[in-house]
JSON list of C-alpha atoms in Angstrom, two decimals:
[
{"chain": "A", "resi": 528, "resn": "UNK", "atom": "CA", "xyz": [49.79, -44.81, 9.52]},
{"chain": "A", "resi": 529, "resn": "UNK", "atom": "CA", "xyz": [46.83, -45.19, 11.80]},
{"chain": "A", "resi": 530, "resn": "UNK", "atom": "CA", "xyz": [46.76, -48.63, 14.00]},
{"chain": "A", "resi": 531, "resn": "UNK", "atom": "CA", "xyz": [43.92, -49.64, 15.97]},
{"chain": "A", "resi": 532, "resn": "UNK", "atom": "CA", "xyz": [44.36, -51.92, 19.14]},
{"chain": "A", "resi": 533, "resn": "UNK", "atom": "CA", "xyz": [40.99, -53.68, 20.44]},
{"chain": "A", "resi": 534, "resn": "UNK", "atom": "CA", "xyz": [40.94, -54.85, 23.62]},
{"chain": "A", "resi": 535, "resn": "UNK", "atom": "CA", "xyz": [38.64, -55.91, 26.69]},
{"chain": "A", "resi": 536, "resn": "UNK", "atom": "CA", "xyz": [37.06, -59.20, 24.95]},
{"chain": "A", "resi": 537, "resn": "UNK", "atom": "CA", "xyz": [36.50, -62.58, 26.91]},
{"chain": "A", "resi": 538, "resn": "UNK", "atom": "CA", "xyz": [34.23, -65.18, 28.01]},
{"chain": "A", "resi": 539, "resn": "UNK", "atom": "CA", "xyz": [30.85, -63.86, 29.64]},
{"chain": "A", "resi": 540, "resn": "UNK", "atom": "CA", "xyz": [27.74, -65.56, 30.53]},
{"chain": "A", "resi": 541, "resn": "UNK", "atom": "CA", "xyz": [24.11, -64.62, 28.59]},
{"chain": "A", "resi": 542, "resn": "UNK", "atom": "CA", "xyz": [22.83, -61.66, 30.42]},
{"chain": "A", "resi": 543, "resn": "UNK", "atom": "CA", "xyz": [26.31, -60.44, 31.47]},
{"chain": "A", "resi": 544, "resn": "UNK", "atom": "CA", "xyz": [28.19, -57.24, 30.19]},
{"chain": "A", "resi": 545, "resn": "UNK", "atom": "CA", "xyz": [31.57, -56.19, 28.52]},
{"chain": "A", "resi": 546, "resn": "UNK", "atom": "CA", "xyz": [33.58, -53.22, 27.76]},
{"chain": "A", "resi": 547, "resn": "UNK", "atom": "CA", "xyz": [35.53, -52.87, 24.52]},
{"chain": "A", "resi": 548, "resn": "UNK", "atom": "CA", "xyz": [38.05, -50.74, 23.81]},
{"chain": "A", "resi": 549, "resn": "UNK", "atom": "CA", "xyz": [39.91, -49.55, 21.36]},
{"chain": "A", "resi": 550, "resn": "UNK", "atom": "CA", "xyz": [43.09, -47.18, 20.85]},
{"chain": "A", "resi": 551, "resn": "UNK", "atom": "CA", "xyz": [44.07, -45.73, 18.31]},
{"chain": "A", "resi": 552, "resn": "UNK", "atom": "CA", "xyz": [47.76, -44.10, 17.59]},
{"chain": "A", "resi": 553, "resn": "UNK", "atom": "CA", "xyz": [48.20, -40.70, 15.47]},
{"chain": "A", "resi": 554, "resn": "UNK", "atom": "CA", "xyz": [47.02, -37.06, 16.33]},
{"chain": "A", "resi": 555, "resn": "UNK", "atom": "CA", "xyz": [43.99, -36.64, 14.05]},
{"chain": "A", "resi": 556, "resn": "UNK", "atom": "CA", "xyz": [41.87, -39.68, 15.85]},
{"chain": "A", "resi": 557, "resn": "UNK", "atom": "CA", "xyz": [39.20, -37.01, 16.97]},
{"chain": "A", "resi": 558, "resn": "UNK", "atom": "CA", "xyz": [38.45, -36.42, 13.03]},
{"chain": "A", "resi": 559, "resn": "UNK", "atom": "CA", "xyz": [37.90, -39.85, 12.19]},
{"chain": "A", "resi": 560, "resn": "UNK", "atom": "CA", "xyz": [34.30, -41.34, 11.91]},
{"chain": "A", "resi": 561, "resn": "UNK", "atom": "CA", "xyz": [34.68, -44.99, 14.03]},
{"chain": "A", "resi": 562, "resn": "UNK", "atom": "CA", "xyz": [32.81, -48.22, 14.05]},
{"chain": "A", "resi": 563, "resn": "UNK", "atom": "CA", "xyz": [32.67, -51.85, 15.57]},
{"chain": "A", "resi": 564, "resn": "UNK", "atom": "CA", "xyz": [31.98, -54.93, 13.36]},
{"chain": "A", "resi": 565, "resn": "UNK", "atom": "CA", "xyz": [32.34, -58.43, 14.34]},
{"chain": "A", "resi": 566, "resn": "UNK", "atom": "CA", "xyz": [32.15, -61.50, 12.58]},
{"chain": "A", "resi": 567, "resn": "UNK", "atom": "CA", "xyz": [30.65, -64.91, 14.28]},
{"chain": "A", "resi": 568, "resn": "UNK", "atom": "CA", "xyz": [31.95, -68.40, 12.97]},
{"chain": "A", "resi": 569, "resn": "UNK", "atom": "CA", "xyz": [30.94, -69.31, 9.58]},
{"chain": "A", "resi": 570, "resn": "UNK", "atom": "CA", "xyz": [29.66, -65.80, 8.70]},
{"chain": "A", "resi": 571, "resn": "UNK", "atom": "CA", "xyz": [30.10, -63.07, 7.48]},
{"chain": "A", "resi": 572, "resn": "UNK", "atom": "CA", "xyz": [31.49, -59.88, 8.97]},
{"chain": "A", "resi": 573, "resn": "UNK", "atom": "CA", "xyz": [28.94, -57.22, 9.39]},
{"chain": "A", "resi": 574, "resn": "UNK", "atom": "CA", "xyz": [28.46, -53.58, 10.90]},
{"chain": "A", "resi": 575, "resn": "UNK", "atom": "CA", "xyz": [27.27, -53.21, 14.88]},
{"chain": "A", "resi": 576, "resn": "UNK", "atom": "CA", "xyz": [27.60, -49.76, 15.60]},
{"chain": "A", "resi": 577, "resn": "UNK", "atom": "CA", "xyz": [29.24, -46.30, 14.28]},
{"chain": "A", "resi": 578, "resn": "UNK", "atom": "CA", "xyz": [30.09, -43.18, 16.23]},
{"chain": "A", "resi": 579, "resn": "UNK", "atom": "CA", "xyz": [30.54, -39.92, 14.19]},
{"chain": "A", "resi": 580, "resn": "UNK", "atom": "CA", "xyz": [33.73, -37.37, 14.26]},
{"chain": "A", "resi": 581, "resn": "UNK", "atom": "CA", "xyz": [32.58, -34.59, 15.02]},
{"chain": "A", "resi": 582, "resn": "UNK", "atom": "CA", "xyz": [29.24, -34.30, 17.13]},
{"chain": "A", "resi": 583, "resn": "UNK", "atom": "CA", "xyz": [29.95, -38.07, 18.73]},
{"chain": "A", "resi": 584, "resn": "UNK", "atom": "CA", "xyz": [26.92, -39.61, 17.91]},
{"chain": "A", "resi": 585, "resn": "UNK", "atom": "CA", "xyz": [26.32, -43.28, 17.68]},
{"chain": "A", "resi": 586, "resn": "UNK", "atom": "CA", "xyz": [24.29, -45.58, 15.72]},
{"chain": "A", "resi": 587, "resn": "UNK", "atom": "CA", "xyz": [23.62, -49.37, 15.55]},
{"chain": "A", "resi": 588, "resn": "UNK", "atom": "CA", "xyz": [22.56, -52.26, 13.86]},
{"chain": "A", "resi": 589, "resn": "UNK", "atom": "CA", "xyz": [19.19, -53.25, 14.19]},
{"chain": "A", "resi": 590, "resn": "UNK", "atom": "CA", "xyz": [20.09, -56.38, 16.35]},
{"chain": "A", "resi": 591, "resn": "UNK", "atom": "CA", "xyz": [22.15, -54.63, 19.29]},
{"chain": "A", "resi": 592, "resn": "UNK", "atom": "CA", "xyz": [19.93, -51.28, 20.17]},
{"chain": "A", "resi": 593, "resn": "UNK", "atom": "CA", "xyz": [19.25, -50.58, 23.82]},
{"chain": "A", "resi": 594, "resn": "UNK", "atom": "CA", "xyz": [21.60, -53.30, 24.64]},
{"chain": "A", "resi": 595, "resn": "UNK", "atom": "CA", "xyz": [25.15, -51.69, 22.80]},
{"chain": "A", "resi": 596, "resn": "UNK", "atom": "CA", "xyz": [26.43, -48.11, 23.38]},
{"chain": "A", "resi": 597, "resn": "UNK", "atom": "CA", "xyz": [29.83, -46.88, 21.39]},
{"chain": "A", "resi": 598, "resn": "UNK", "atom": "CA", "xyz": [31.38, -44.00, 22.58]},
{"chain": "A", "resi": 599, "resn": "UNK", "atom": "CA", "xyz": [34.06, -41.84, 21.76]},
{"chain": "A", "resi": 600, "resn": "UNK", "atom": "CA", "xyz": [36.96, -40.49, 24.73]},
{"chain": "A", "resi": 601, "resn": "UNK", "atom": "CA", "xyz": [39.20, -38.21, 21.98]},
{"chain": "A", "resi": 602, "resn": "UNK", "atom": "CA", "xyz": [41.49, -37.23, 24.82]},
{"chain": "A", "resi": 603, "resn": "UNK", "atom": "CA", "xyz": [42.74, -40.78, 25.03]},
{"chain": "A", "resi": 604, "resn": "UNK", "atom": "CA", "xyz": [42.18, -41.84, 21.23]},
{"chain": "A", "resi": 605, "resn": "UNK", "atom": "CA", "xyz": [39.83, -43.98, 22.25]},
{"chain": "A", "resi": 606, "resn": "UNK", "atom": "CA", "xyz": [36.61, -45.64, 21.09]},
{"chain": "A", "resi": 607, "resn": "UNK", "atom": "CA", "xyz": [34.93, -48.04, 23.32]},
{"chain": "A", "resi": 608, "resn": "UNK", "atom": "CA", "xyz": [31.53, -50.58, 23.12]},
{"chain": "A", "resi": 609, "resn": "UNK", "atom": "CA", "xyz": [30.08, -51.42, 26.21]},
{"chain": "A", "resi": 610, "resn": "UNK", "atom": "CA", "xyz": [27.81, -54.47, 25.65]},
{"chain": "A", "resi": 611, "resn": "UNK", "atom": "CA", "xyz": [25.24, -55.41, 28.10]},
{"chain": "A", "resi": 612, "resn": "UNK", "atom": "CA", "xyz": [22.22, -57.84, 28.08]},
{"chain": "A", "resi": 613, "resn": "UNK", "atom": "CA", "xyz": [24.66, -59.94, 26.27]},
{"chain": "A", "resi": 614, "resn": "UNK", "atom": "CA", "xyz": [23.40, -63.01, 24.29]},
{"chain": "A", "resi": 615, "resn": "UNK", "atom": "CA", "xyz": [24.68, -66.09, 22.68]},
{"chain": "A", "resi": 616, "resn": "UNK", "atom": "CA", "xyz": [23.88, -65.19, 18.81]},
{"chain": "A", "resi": 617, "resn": "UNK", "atom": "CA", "xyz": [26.97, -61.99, 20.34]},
{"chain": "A", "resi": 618, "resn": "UNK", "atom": "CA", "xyz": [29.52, -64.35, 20.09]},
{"chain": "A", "resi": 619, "resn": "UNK", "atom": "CA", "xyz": [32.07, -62.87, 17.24]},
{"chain": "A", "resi": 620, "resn": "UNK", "atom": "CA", "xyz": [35.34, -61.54, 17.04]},
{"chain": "A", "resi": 621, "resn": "UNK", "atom": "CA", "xyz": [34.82, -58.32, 17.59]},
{"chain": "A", "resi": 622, "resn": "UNK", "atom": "CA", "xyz": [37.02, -55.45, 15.10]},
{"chain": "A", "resi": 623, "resn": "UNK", "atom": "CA", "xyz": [37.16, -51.77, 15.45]},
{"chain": "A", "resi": 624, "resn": "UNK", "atom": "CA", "xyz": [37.92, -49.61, 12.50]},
{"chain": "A", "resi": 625, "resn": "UNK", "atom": "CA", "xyz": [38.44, -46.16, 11.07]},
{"chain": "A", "resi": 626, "resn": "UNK", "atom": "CA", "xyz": [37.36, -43.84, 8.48]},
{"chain": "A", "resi": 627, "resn": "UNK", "atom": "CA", "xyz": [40.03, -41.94, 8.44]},
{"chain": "A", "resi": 628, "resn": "UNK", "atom": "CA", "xyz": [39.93, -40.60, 4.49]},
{"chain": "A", "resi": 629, "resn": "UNK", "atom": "CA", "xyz": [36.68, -39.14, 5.00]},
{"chain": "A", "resi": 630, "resn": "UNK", "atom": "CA", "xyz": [35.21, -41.28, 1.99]},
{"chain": "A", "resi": 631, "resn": "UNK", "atom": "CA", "xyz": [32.11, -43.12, 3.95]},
{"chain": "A", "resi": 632, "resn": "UNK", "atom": "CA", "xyz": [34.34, -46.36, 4.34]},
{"chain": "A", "resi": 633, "resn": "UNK", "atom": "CA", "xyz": [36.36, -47.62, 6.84]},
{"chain": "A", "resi": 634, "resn": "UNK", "atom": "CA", "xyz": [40.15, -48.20, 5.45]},
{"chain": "A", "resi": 635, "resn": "UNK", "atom": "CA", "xyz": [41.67, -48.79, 8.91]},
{"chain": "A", "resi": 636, "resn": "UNK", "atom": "CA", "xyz": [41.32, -52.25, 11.13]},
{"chain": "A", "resi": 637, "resn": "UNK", "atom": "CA", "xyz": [42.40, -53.32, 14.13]},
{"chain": "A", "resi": 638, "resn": "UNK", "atom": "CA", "xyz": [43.17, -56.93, 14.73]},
{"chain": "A", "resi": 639, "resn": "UNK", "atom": "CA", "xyz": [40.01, -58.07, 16.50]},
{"chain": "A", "resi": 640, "resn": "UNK", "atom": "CA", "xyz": [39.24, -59.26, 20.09]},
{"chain": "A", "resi": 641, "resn": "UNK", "atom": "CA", "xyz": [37.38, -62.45, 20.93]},
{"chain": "A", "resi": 642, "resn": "UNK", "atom": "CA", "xyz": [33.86, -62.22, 22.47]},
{"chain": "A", "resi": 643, "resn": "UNK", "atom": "CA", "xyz": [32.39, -65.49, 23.22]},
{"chain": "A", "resi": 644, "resn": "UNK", "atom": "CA", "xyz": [29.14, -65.70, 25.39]},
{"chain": "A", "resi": 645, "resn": "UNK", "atom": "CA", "xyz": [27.64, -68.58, 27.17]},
{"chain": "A", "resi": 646, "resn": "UNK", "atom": "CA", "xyz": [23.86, -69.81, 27.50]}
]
């Protein structure tokens, strides 16, 4: 079984950046498709950015372009979002998950890392 440990979340002022990562355990982490959701208080959870399997290539919600970038380090099984330009409306626990069925969902979670930014 696939677990997924985020990590790298805190307290940051608006305009400052962070780095999140997250490792995963098993040998197959290079084939699975990998994304970053977060969910603020009192709403719902929703998608921020995905990075593909194979040719690495990321892709964001509306909301966080030129200001997120995912990438992908398969050596170390690990995905990572560096957030810059950071804003208040960012604050969310942050999740990572994988797709690691191949079925265009994501059926792996990890247990989420708090991102909280000031004004």
């Amino acid at each position: 079984q696939v677990q997924l440990v985020e990590s790298g979340g805190g307290l940051v002022q608006a305009g400052g950046s962070l780095r999140l990562s997250c490792a995963a355990s098993g040998r197959t982490f290079s084939t699975y498709r990998m994304g970053w959701f977060r969910r603020a208080p009192g709403k719902e959870r929703e998608f921020v950015a995905g990075i593909t399997w194979s040719a690495g290539v990321g892709y964001y919600t509306d909301s966080v372009k030129g200001r997120f970038t995912i990438y992908r380090d398969n050596a170390k099984n690990t995905v990572y979002l560096q957030m810059s330009s950071l804003k208040p409306e960012d604050t969310a626990v942050y999740y990572c998950a994988a797709d690691t069925r191949r079925r265009g969902d994501y059926d792996v979670w990890g247990q989420g890392t708090q991102v909280t930014v000031s004004s």
